[in-house]
Each structure stands twice: as structure tokens, then as C-alpha cells.
PDB file of C-alpha atoms in Angstrom:
ATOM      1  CA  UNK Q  18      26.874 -50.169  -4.089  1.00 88.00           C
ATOM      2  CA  UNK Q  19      29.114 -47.804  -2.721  1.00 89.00           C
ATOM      3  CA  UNK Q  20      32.075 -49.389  -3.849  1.00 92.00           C
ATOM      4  CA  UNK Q  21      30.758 -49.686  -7.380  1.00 91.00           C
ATOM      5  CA  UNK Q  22      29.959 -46.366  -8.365  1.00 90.00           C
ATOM      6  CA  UNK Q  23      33.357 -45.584  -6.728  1.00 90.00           C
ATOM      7  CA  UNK Q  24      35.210 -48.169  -9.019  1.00 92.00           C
ATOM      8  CA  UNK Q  25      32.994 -46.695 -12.324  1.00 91.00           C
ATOM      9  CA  UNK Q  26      34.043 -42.628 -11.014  1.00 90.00           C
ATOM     10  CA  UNK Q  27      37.738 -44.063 -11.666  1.00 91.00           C
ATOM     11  CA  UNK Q  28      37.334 -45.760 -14.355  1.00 92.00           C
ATOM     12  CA  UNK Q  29      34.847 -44.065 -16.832  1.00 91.00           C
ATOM     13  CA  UNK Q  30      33.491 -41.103 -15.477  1.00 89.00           C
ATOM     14  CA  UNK Q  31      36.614 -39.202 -14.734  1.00 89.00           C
ATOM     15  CA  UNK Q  32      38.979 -40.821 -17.345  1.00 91.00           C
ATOM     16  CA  UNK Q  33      38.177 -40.564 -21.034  1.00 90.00           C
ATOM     17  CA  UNK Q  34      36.345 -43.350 -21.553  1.00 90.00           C
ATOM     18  CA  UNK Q  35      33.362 -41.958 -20.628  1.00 90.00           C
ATOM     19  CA  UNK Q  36      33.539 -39.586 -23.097  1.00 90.00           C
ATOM     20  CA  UNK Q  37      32.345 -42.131 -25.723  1.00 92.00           C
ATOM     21  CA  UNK Q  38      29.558 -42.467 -23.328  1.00 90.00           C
ATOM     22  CA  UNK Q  39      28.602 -39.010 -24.266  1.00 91.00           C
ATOM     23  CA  UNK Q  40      29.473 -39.650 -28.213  1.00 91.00           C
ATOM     24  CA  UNK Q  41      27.302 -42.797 -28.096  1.00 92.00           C
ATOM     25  CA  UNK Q  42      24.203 -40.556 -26.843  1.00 89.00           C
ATOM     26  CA  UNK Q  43      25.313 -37.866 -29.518  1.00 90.00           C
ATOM     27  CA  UNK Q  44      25.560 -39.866 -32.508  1.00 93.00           C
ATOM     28  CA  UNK Q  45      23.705 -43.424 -32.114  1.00 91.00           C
ATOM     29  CA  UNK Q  46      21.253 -42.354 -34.459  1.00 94.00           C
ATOM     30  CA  UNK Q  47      23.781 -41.762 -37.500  1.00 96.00           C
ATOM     31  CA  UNK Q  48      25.582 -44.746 -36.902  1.00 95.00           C
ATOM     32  CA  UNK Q  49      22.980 -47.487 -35.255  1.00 95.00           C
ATOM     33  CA  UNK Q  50      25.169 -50.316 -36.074  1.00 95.00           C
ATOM     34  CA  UNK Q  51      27.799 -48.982 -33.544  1.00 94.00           C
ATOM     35  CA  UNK Q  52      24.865 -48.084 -31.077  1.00 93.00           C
ATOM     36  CA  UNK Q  53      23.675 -51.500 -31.283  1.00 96.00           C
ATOM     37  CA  UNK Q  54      27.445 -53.228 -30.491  1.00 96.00           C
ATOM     38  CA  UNK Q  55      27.585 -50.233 -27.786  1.00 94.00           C
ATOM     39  CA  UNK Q  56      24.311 -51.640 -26.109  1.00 94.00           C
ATOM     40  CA  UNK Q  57      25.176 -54.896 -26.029  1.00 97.00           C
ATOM     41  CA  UNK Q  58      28.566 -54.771 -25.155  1.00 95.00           C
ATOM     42  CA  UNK Q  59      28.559 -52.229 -22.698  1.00 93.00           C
ATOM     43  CA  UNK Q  60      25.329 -50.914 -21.198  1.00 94.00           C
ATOM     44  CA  UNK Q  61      23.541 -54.234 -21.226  1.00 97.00           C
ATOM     45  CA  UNK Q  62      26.304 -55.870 -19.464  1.00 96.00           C
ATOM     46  CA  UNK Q  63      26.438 -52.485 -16.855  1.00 94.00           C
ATOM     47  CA  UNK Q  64      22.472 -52.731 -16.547  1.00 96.00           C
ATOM     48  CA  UNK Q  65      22.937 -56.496 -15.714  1.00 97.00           C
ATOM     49  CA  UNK Q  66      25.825 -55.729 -12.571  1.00 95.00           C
ATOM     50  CA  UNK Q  67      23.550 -53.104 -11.056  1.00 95.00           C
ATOM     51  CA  UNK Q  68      20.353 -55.660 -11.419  1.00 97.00           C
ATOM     52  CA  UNK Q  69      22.594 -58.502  -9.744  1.00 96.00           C
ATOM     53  CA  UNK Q  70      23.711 -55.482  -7.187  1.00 95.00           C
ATOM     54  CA  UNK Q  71      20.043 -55.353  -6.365  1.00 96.00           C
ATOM     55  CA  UNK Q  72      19.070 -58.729  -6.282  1.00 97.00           C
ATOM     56  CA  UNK Q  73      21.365 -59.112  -3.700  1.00 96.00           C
ATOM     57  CA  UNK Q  74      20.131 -56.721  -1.625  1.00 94.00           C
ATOM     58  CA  UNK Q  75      16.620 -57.541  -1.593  1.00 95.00           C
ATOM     59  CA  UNK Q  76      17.437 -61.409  -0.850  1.00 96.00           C
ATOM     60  CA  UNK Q  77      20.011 -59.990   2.228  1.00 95.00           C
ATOM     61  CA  UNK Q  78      16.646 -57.916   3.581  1.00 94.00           C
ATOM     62  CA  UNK Q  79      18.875 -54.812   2.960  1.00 93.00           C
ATOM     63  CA  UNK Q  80      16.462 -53.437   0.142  1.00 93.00           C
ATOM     64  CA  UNK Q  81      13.305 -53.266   0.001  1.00 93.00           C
ATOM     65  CA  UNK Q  82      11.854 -54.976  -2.795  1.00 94.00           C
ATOM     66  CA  UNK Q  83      11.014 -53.027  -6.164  1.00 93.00           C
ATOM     67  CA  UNK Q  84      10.857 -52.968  -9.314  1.00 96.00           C
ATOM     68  CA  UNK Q  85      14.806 -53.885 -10.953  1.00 96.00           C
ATOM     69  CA  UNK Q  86      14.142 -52.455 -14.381  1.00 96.00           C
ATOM     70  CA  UNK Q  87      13.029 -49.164 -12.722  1.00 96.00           C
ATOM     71  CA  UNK Q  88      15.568 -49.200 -10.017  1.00 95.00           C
ATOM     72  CA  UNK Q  89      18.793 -49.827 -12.300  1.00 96.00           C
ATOM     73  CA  UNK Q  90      17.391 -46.357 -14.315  1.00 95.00           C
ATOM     74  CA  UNK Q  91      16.813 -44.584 -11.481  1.00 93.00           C
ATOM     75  CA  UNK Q  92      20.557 -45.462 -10.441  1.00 94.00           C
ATOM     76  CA  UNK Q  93      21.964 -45.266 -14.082  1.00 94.00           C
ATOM     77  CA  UNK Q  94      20.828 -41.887 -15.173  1.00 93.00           C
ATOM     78  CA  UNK Q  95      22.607 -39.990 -12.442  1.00 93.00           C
ATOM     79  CA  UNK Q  96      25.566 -41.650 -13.865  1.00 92.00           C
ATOM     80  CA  UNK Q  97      25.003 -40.010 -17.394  1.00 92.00           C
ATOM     81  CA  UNK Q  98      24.058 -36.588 -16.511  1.00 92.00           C
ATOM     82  CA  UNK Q  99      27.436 -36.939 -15.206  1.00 92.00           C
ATOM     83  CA  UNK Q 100      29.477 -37.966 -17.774  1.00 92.00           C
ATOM     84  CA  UNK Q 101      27.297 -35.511 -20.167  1.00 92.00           C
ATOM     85  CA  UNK Q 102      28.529 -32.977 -17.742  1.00 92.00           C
ATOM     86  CA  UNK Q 103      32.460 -33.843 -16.788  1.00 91.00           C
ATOM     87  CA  UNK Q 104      33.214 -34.392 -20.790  1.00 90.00           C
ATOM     88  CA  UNK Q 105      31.361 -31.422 -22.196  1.00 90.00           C
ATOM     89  CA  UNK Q 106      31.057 -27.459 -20.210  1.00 91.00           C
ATOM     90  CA  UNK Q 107      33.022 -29.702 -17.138  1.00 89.00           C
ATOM     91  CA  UNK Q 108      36.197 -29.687 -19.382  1.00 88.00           C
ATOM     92  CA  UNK Q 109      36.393 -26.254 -19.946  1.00 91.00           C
ATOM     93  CA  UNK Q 110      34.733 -25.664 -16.399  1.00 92.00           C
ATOM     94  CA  UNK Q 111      35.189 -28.028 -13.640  1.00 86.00           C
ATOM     95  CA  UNK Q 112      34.081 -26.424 -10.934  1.00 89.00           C
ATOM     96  CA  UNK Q 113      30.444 -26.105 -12.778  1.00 91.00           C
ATOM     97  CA  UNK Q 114      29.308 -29.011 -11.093  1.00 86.00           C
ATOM     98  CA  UNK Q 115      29.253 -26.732  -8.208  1.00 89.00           C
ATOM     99  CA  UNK Q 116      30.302 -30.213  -6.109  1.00 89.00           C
ATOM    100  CA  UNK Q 117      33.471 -32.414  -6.297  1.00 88.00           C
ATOM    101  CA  UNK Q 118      32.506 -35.801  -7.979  1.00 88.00           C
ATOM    102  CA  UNK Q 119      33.306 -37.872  -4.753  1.00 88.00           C
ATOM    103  CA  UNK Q 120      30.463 -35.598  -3.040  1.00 91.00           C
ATOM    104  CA  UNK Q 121      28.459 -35.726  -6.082  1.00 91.00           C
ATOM    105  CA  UNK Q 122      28.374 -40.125  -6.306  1.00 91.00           C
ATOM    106  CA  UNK Q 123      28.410 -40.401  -2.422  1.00 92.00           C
ATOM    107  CA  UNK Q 124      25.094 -38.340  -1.963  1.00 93.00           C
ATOM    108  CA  UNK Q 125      23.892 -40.109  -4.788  1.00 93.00           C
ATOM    109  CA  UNK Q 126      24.793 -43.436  -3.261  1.00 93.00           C
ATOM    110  CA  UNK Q 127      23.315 -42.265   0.368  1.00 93.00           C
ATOM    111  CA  UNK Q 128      19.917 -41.094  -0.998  1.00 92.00           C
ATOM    112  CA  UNK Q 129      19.525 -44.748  -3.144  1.00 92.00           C
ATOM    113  CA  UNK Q 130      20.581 -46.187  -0.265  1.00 90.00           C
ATOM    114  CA  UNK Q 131      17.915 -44.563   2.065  1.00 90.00           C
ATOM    115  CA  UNK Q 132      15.185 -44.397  -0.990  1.00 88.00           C
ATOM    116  CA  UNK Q 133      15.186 -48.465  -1.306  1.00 90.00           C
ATOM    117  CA  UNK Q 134      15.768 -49.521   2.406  1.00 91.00           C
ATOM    118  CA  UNK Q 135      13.891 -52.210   3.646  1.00 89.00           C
ATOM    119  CA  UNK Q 136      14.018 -50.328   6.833  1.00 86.00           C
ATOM    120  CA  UNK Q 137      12.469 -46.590   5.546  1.00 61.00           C
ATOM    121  CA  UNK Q 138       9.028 -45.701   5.877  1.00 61.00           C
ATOM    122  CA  UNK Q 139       6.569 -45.672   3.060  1.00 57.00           C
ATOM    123  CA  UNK Q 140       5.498 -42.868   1.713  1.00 50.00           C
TER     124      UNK Q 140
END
């Protein structure tokens, strides 16, 4: 998991790329056939690595299990608030994260990682 969200920091949410992210989310709604190729082609495909992510660590014992479609948005959305962020008041400001994006993904990553644990307490 770790090395994933590493991998998508480098490669969409601190290049440009993610900024069609961010136009996707802006402007599906005036142009739904592009929202619909955007879906299928890119967070589909994205929604089905972090399920097989999961599935993996449930059958290891790592995770606990839960429910996937539940799990891959509670994982996903952090993503997006960031890449709403870094390619909107984080170009003009990047310090107004008030974090450095490694710090930002790696806390992320360690409270996912304790939140699904096969090994944490109920609550």
C-alpha cells in the first residue's frame, strides 16, 4: 500500500496529470461523454488495483476483513482532496497544505494501515 500511493504521488498527484483529475470533477457534468471514457478508463481501473490491494491483504491475515467498496473510498478520497488541493490554491500556495505531500500520503497510509489491521482492537 505504501508503495502505491508513493508510485501515484509521482506520477499524478504532483505532476500535471492530476490536474485533469480536478477538471474531470469540475466539468463531468457539461461534457458526460468524456466523464464516462474518464470512469472507465481511469478510475474504474484505479478502484479495481486498490480492491485487488485489499484482497490481498485480507487473504495474507494482514487486514481485517471489510467491506472493499467502502474501503477503496475511504482510501480514494484522501487522494482527491489532494489533487483538488496541489492543482488549485496549492499552485499559487504550496505551503497551504500546511504538510509536505510525503508526510501528508505516509500518515495517510499509517492510519489505513492501523484502521483495517487484523491485529487492532474493535471499537
Amino acid at each position: 500500500m505504501r508503495y502505491a500511493f508513493q508510485v501515484w504521488q509521482e506520477r499524478i498527484g504532483d505532476t500535471y496529470a492530476g490536474g485533469i483529475c480536478k477538471l474531470m470533477a469540475s466539468e463531468c457534468c457539461n461534457f458526460p461523454e468524456l466523464a464516462s471514457f474518464y470512469l472507465e478508463e481511469v478510475v474504474e481501473p484505479g478502484n479495481a488495483l486498490v480492491r485487488r490491494i485489499l484482497e490481498r491483504g485480507v487473504a495474507r491475515g494482514e487486514l481485517r476483513p471489510l467491506d472493499l467498496d467502502a474501503a477503496i473510498h475511504l482510501i480514494t478520497t484522501p487522494m482527491f482532496a489532494y489533487i483538488h488541493w496541489r492543482h488549485s490554491i496549492g499552485m499559487l500556495y504550496p505551503q497551504s497544505l500546511g504538510v509536505s505531500a510525503p508526510l501528508y500520503f505516509q500518515t495517510h497510509v499509517d492510519n489505513l494501515l492501523r484502521g483495517l489491521s487484523a491485529t487492532a482492537p474493535d471499537v
